[in-house]
PDB file with SEQRES, HELIX, SHEET and CRYST1 records, atoms N, CA, C and O in Angstrom:
SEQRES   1 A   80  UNK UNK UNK UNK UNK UNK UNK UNK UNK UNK UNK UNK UNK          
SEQRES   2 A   80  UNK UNK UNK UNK UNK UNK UNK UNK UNK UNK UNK UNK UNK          
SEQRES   3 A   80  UNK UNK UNK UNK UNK UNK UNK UNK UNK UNK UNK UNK UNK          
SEQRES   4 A   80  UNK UNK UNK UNK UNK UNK UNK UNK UNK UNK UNK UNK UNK          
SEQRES   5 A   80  UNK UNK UNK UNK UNK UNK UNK UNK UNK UNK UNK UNK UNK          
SEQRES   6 A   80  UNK UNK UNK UNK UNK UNK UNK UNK UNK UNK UNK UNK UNK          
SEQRES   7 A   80  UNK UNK                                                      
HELIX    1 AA1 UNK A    2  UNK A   33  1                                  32    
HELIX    2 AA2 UNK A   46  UNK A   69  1                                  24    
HELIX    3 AA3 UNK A   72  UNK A   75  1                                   4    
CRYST1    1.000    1.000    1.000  90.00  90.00  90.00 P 1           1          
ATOM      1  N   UNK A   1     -20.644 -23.010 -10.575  1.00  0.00           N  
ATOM      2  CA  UNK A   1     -19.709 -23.887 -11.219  1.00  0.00           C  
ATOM      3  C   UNK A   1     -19.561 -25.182 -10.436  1.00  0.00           C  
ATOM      4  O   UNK A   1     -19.646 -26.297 -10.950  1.00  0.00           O  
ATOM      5  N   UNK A   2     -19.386 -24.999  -9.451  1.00  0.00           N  
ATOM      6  CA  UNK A   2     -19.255 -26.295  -8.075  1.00  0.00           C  
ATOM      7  C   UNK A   2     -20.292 -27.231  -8.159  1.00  0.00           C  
ATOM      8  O   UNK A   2     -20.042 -28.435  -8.207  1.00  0.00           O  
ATOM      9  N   UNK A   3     -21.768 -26.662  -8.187  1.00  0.00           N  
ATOM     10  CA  UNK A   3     -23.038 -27.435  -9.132  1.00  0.00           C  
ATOM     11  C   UNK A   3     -22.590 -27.950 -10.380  1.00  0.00           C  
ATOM     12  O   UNK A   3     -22.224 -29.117 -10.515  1.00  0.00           O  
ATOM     13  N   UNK A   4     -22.607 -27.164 -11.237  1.00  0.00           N  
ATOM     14  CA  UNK A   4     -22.202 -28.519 -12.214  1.00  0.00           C  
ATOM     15  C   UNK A   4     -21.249 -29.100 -12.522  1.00  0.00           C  
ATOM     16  O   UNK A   4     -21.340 -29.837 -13.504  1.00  0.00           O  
ATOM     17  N   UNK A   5     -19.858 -28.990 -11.746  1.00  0.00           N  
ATOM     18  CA  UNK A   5     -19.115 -29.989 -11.801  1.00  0.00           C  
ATOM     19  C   UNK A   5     -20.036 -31.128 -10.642  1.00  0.00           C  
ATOM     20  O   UNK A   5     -20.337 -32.244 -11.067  1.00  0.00           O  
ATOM     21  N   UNK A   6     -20.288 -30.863  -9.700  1.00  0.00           N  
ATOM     22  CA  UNK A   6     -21.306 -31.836  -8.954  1.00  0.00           C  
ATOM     23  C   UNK A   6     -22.091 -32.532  -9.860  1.00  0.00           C  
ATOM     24  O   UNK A   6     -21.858 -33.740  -9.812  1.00  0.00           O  
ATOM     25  N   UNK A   7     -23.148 -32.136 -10.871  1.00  0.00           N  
ATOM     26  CA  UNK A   7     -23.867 -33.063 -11.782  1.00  0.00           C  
ATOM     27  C   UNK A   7     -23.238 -33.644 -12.673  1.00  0.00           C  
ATOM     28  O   UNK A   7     -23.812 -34.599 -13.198  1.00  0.00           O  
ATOM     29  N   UNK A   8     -21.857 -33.281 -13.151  1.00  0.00           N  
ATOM     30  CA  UNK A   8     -21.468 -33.948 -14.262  1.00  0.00           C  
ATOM     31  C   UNK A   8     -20.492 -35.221 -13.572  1.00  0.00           C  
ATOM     32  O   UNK A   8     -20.189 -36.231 -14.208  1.00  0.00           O  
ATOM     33  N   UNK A   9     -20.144 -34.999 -12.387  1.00  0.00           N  
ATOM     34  CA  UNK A   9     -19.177 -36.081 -11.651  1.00  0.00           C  
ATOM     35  C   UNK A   9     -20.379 -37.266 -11.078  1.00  0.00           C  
ATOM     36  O   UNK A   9     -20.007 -38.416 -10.846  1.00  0.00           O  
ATOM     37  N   UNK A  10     -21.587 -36.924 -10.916  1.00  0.00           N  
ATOM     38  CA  UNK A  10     -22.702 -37.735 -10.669  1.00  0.00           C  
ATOM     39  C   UNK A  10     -23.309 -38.437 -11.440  1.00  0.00           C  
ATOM     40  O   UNK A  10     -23.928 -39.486 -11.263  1.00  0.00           O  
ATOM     41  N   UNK A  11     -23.106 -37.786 -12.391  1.00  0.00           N  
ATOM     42  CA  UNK A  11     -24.138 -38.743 -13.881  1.00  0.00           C  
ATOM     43  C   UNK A  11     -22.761 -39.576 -13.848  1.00  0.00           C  
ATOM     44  O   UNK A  11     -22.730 -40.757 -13.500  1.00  0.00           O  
ATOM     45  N   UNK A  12     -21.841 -38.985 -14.169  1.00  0.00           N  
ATOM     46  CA  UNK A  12     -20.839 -40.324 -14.890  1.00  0.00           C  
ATOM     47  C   UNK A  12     -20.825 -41.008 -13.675  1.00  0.00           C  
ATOM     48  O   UNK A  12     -21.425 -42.083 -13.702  1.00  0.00           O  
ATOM     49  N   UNK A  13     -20.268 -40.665 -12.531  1.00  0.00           N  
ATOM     50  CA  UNK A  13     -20.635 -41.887 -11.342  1.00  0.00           C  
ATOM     51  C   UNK A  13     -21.902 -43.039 -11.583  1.00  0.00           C  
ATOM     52  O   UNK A  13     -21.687 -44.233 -11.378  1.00  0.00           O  
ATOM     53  N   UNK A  14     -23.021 -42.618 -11.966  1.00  0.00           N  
ATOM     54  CA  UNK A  14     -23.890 -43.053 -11.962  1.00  0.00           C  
ATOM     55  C   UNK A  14     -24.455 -44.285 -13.284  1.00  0.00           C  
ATOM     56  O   UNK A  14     -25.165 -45.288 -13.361  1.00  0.00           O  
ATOM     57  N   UNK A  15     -23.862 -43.684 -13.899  1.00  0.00           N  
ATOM     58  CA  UNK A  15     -23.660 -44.138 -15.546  1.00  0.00           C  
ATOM     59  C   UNK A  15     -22.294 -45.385 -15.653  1.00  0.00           C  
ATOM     60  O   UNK A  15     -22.326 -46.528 -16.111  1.00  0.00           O  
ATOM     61  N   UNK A  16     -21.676 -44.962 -15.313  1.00  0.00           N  
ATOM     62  CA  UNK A  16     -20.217 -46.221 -15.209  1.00  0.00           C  
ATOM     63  C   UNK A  16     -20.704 -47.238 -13.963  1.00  0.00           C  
ATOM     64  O   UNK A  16     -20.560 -48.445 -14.158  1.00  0.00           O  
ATOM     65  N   UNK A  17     -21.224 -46.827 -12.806  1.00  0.00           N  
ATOM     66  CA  UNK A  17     -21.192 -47.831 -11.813  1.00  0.00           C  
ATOM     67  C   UNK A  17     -22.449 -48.518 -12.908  1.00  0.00           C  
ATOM     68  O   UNK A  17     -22.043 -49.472 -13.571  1.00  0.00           O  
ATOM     69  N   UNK A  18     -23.743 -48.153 -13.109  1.00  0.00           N  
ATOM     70  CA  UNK A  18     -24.316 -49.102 -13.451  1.00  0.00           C  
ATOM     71  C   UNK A  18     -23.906 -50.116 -13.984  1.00  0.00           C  
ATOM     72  O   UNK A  18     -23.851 -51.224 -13.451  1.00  0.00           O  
ATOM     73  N   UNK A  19     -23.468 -49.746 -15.458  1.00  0.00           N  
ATOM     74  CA  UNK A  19     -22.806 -50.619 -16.019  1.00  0.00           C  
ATOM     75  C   UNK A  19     -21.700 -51.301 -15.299  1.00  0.00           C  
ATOM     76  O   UNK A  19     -21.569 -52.349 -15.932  1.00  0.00           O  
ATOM     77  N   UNK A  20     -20.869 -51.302 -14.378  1.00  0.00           N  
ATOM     78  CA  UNK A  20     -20.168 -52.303 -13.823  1.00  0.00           C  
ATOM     79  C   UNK A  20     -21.196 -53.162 -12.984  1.00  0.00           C  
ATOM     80  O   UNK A  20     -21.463 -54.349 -13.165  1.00  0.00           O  
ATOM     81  N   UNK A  21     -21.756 -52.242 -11.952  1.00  0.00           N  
ATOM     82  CA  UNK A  21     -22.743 -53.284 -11.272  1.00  0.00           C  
ATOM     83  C   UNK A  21     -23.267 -54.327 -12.146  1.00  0.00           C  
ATOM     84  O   UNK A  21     -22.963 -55.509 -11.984  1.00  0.00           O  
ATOM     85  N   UNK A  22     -24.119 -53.882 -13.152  1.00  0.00           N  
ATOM     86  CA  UNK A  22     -24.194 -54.776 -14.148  1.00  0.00           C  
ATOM     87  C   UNK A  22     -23.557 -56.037 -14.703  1.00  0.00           C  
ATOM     88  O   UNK A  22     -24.030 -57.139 -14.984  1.00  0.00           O  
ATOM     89  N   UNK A  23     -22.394 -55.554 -14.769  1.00  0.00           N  
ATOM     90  CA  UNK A  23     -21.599 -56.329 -15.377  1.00  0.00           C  
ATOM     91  C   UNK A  23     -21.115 -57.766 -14.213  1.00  0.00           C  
ATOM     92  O   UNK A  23     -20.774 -58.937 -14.378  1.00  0.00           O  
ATOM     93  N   UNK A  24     -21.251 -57.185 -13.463  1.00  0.00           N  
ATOM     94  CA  UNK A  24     -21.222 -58.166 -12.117  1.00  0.00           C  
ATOM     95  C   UNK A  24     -22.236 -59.086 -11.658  1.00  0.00           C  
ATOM     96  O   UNK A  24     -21.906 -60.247 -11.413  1.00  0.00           O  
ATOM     97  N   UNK A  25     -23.937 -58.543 -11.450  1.00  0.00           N  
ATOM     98  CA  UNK A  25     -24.722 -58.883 -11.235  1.00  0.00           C  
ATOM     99  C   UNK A  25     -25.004 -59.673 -11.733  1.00  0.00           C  
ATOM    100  O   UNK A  25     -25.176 -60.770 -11.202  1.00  0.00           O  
ATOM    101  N   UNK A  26     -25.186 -59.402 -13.100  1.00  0.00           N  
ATOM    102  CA  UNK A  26     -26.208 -60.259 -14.192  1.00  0.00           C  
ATOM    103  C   UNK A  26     -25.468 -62.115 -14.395  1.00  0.00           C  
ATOM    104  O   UNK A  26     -25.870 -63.277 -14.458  1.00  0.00           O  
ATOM    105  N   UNK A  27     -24.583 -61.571 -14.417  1.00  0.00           N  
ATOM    106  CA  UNK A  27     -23.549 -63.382 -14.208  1.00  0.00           C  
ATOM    107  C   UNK A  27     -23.393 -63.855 -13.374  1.00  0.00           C  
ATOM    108  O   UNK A  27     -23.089 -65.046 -13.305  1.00  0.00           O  
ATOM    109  N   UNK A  28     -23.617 -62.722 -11.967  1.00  0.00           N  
ATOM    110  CA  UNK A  28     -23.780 -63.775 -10.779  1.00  0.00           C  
ATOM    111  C   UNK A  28     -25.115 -64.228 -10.841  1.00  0.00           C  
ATOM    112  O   UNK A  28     -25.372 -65.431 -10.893  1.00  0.00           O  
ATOM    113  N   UNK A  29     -26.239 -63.094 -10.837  1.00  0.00           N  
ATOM    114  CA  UNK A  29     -27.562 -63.868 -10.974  1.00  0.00           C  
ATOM    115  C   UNK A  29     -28.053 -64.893 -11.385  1.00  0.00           C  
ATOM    116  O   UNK A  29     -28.917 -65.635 -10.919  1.00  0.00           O  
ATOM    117  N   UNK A  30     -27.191 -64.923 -12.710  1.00  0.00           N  
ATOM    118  CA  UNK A  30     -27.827 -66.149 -13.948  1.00  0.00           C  
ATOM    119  C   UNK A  30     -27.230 -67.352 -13.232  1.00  0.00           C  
ATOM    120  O   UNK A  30     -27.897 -68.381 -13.352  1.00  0.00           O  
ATOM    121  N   UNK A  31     -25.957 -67.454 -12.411  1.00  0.00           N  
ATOM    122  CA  UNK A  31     -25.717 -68.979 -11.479  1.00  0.00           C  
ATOM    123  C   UNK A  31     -26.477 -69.084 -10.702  1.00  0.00           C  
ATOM    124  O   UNK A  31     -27.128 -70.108 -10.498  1.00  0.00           O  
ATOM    125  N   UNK A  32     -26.582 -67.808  -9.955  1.00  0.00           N  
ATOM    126  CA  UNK A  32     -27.542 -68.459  -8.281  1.00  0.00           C  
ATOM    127  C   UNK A  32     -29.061 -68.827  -8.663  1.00  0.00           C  
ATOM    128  O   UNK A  32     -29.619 -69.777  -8.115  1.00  0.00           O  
ATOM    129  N   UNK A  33     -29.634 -68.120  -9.521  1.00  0.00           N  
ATOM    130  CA  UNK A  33     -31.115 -68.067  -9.472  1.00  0.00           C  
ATOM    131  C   UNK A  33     -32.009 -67.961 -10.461  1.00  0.00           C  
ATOM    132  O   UNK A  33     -33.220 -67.759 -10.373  1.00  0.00           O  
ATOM    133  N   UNK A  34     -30.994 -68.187 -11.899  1.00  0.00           N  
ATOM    134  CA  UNK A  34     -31.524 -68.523 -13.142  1.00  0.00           C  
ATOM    135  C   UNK A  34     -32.478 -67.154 -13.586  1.00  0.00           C  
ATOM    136  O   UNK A  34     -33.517 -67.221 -14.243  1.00  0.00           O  
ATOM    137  N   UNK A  35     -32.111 -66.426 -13.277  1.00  0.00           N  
ATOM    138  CA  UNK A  35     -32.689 -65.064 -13.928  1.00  0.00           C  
ATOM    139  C   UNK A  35     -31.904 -64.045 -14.141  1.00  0.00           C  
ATOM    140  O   UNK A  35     -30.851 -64.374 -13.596  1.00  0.00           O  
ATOM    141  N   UNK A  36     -31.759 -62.934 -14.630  1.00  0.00           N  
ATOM    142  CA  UNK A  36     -31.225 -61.774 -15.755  1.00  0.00           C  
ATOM    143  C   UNK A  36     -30.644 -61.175 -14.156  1.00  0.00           C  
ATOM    144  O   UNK A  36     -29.488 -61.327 -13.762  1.00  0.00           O  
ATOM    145  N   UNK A  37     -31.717 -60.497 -13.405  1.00  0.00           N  
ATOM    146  CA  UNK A  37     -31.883 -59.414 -12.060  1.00  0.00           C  
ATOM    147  C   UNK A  37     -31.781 -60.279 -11.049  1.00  0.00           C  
ATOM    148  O   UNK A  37     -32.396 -61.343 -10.974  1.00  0.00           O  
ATOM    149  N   UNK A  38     -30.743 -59.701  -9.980  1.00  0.00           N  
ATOM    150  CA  UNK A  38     -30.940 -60.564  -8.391  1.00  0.00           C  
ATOM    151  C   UNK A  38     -32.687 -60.018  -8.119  1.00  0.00           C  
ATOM    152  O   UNK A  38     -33.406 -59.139  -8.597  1.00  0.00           O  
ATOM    153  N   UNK A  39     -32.847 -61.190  -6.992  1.00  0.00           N  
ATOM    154  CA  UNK A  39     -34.379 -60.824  -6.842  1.00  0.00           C  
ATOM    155  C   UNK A  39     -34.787 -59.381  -5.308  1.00  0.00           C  
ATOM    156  O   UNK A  39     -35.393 -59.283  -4.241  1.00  0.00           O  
ATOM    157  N   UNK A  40     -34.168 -58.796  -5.995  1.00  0.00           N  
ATOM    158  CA  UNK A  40     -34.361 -57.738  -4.823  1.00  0.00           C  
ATOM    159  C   UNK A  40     -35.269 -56.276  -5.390  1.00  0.00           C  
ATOM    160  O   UNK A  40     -35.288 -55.734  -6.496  1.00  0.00           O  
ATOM    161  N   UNK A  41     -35.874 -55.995  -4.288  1.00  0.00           N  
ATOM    162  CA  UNK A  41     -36.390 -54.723  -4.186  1.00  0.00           C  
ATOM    163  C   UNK A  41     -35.928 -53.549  -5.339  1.00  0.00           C  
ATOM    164  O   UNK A  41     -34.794 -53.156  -5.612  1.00  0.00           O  
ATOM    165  N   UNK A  42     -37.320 -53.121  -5.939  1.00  0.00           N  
ATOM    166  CA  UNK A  42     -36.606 -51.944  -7.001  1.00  0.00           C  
ATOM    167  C   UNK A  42     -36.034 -50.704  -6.489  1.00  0.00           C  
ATOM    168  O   UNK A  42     -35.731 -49.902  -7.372  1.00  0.00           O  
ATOM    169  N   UNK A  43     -35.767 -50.276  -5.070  1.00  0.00           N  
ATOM    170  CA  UNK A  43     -35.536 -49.686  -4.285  1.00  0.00           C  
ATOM    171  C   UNK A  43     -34.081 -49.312  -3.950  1.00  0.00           C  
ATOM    172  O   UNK A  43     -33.401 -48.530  -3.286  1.00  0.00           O  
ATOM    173  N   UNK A  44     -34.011 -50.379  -4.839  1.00  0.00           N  
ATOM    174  CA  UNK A  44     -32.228 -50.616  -4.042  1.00  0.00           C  
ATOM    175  C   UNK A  44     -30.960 -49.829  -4.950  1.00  0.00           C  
ATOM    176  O   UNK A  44     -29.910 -49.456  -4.429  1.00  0.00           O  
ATOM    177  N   UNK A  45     -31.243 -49.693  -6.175  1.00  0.00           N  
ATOM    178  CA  UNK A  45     -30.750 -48.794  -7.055  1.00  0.00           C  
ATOM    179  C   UNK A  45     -31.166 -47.409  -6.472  1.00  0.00           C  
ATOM    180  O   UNK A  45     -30.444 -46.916  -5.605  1.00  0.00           O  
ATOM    181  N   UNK A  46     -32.184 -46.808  -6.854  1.00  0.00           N  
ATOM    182  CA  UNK A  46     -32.396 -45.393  -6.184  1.00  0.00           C  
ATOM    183  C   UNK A  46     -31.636 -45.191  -5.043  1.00  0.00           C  
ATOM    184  O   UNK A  46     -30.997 -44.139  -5.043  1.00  0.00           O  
ATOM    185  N   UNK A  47     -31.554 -45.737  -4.299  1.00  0.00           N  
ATOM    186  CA  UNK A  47     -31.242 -45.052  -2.679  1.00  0.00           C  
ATOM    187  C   UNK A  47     -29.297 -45.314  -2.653  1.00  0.00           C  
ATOM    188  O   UNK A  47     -28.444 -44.890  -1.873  1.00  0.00           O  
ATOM    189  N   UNK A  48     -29.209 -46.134  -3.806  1.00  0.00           N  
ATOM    190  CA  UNK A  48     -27.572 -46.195  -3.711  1.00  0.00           C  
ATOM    191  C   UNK A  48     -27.264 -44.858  -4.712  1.00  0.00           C  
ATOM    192  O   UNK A  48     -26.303 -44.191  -4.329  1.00  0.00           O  
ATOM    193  N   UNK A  49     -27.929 -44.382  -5.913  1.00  0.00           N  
ATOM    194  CA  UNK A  49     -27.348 -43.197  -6.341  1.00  0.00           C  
ATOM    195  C   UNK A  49     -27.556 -42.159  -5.588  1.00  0.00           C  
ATOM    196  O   UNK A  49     -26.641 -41.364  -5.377  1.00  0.00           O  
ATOM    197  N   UNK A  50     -29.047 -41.960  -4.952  1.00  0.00           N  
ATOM    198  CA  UNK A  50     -29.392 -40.990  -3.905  1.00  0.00           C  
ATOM    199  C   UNK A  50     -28.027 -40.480  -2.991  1.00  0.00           C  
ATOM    200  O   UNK A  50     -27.447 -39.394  -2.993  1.00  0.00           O  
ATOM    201  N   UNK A  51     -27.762 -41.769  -2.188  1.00  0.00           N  
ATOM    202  CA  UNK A  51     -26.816 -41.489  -1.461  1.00  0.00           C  
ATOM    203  C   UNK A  51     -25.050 -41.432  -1.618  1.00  0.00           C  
ATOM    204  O   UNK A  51     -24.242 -41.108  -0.748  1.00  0.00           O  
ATOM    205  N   UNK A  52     -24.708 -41.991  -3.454  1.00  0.00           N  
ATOM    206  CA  UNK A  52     -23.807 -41.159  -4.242  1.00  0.00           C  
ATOM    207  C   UNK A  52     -24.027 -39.594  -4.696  1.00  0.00           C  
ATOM    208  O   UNK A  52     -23.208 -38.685  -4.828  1.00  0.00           O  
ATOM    209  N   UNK A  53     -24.994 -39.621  -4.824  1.00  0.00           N  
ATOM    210  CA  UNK A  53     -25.420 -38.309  -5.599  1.00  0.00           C  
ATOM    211  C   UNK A  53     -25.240 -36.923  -3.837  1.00  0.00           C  
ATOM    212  O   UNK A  53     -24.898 -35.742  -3.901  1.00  0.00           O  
ATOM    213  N   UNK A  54     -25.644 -37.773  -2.467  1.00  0.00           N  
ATOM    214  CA  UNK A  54     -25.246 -36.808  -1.508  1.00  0.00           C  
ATOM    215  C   UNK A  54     -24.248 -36.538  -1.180  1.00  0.00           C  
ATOM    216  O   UNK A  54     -23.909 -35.394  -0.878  1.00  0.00           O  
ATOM    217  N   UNK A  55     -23.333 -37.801  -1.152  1.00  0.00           N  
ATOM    218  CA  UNK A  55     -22.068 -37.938  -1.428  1.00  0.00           C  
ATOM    219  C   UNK A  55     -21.042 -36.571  -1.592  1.00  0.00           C  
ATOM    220  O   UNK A  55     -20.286 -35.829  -0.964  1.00  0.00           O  
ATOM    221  N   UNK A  56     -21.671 -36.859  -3.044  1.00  0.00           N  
ATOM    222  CA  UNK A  56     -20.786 -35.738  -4.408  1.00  0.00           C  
ATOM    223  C   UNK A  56     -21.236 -34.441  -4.009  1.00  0.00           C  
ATOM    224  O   UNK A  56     -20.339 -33.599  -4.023  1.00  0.00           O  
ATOM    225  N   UNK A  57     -22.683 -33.919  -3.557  1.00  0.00           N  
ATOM    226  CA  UNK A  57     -22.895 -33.214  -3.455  1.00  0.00           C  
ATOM    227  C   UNK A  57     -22.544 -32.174  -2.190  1.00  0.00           C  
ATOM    228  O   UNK A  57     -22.426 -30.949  -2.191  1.00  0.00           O  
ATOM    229  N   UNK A  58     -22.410 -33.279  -0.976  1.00  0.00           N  
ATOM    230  CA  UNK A  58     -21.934 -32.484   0.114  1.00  0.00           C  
ATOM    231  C   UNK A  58     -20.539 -32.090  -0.248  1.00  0.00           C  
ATOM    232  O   UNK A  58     -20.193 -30.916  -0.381  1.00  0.00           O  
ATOM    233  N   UNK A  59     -19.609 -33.314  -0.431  1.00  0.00           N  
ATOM    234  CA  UNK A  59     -18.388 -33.058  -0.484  1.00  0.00           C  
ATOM    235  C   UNK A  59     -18.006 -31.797  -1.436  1.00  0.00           C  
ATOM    236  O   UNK A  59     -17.307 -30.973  -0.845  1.00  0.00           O  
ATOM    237  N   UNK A  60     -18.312 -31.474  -2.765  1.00  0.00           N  
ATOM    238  CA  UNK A  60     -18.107 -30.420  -3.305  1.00  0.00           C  
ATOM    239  C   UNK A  60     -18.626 -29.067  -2.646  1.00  0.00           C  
ATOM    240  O   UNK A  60     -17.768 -28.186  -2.675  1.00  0.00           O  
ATOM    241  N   UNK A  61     -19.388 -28.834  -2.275  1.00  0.00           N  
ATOM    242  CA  UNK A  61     -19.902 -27.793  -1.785  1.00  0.00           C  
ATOM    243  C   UNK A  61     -19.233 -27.671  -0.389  1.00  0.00           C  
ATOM    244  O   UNK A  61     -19.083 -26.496  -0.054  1.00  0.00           O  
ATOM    245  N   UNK A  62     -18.823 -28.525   0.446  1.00  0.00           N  
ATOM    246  CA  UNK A  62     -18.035 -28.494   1.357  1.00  0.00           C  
ATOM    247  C   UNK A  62     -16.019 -27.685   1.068  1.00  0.00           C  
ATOM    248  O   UNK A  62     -15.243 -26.805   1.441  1.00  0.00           O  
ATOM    249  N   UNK A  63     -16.154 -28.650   0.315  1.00  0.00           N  
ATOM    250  CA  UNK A  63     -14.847 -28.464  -0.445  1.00  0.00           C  
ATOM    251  C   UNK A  63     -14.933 -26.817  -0.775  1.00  0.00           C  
ATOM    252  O   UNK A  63     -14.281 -26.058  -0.057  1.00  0.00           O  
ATOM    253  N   UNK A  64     -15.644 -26.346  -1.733  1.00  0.00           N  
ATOM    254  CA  UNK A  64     -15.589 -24.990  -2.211  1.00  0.00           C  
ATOM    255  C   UNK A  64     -16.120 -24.013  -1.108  1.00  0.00           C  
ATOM    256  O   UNK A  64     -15.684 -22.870  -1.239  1.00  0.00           O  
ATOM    257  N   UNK A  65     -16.850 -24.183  -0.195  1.00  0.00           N  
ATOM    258  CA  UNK A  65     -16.503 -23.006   1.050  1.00  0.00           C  
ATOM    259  C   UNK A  65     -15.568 -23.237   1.774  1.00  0.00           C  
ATOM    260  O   UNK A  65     -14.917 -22.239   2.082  1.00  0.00           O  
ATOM    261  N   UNK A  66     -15.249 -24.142   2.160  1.00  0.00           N  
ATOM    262  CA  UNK A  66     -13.333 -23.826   2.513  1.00  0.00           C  
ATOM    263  C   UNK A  66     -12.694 -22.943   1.832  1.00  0.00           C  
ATOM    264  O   UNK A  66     -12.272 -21.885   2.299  1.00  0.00           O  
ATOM    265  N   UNK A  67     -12.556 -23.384   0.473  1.00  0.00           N  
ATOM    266  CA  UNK A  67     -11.690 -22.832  -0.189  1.00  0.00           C  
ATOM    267  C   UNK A  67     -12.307 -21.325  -0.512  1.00  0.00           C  
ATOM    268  O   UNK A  67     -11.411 -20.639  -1.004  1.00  0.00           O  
ATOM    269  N   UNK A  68     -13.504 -20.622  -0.396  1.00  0.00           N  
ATOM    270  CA  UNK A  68     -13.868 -19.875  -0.846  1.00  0.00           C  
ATOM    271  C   UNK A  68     -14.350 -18.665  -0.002  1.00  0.00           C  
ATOM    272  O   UNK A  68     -14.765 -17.576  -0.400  1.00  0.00           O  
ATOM    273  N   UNK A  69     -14.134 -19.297   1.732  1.00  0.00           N  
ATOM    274  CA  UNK A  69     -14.059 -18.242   2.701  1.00  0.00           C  
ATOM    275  C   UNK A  69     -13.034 -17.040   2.797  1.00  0.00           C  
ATOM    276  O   UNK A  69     -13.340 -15.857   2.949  1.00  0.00           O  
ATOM    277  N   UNK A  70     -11.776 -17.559   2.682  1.00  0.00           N  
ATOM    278  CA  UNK A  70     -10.921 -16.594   2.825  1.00  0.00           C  
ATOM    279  C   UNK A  70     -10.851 -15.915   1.155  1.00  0.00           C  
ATOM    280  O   UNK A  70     -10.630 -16.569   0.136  1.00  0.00           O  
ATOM    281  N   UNK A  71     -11.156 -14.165   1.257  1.00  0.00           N  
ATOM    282  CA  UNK A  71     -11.081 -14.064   0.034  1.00  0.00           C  
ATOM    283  C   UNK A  71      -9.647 -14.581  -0.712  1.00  0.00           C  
ATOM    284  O   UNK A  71      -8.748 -15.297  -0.271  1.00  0.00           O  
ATOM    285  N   UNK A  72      -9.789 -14.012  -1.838  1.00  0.00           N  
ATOM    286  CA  UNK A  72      -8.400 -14.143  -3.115  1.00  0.00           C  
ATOM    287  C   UNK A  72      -7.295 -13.037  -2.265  1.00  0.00           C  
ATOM    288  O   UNK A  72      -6.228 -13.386  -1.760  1.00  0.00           O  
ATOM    289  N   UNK A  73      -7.827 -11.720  -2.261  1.00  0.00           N  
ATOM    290  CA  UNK A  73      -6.842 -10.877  -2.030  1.00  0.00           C  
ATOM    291  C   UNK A  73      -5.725 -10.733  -0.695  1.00  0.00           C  
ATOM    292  O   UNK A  73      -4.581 -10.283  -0.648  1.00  0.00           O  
ATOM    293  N   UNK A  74      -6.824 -11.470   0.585  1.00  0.00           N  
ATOM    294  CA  UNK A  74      -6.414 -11.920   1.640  1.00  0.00           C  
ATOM    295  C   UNK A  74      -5.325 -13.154   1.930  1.00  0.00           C  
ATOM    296  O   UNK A  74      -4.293 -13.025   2.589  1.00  0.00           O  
ATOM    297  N   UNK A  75      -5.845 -14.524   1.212  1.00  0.00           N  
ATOM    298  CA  UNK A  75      -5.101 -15.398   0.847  1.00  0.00           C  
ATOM    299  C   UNK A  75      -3.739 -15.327   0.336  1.00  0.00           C  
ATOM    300  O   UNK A  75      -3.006 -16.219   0.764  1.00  0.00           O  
ATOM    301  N   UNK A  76      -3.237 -14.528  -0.437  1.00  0.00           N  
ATOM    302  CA  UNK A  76      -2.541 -14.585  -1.391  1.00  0.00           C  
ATOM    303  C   UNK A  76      -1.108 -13.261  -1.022  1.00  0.00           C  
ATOM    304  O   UNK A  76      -1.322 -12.074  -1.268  1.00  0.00           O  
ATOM    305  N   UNK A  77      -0.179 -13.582  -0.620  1.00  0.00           N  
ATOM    306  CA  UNK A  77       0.488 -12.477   0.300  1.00  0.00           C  
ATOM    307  C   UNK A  77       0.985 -11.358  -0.785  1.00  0.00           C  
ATOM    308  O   UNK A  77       0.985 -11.725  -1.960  1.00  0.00           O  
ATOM    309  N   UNK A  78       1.420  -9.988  -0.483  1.00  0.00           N  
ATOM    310  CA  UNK A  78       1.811  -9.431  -1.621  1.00  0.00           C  
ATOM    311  C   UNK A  78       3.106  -9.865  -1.822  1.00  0.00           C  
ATOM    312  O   UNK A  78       3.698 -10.658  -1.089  1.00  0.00           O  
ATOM    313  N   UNK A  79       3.673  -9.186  -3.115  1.00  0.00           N  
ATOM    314  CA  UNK A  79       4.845  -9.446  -3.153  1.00  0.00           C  
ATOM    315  C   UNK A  79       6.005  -8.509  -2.693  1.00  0.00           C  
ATOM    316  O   UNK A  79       5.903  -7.389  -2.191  1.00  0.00           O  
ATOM    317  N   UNK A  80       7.142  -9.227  -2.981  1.00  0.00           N  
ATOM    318  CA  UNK A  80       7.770  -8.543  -2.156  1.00  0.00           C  
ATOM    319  C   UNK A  80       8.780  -7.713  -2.843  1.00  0.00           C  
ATOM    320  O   UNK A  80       9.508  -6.962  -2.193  1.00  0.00           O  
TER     321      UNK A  80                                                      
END                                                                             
């Protein structure tokens, strides 16, 4: 479950930033340098979701063995 809440918090990460980046880029570009794309490396997208996508991925999986070391029955005191 921790997996795919991980892929589904990644695509939309991935999917909304574009489009903002976008939305940013393309109008700064078109002042500085009269073209659509800043002139950079196609490289530079990949390695920024890469390292969102490790992001999301450590942190959840981090997150859920914390929470998932101590069992339920242990955790949880009886009543009284």
């Amino acid at each position: 479950m921790v997996a795919v809440e991980s892929l589904v918090l990644t695509m939309t990460g991935v999917s909304f930033g574009t489009v903002a980046a976008l939305a940013g880029a393309v109008p700064f570009s078109l002042v500085r340098v009269d073209a659509v794309l800043p002139d950079q490396g196609p490289g530079i997208w990949p390695a920024i979701v890469g390292t969102g996508t490790a992001a999301t991925v450590v942190t959840s999986a981090a997150t859920a063995h914390r929470a998932l070391r101590t069992p339920a029955v242990e955790a949880v005191p009886p009543a009284a």
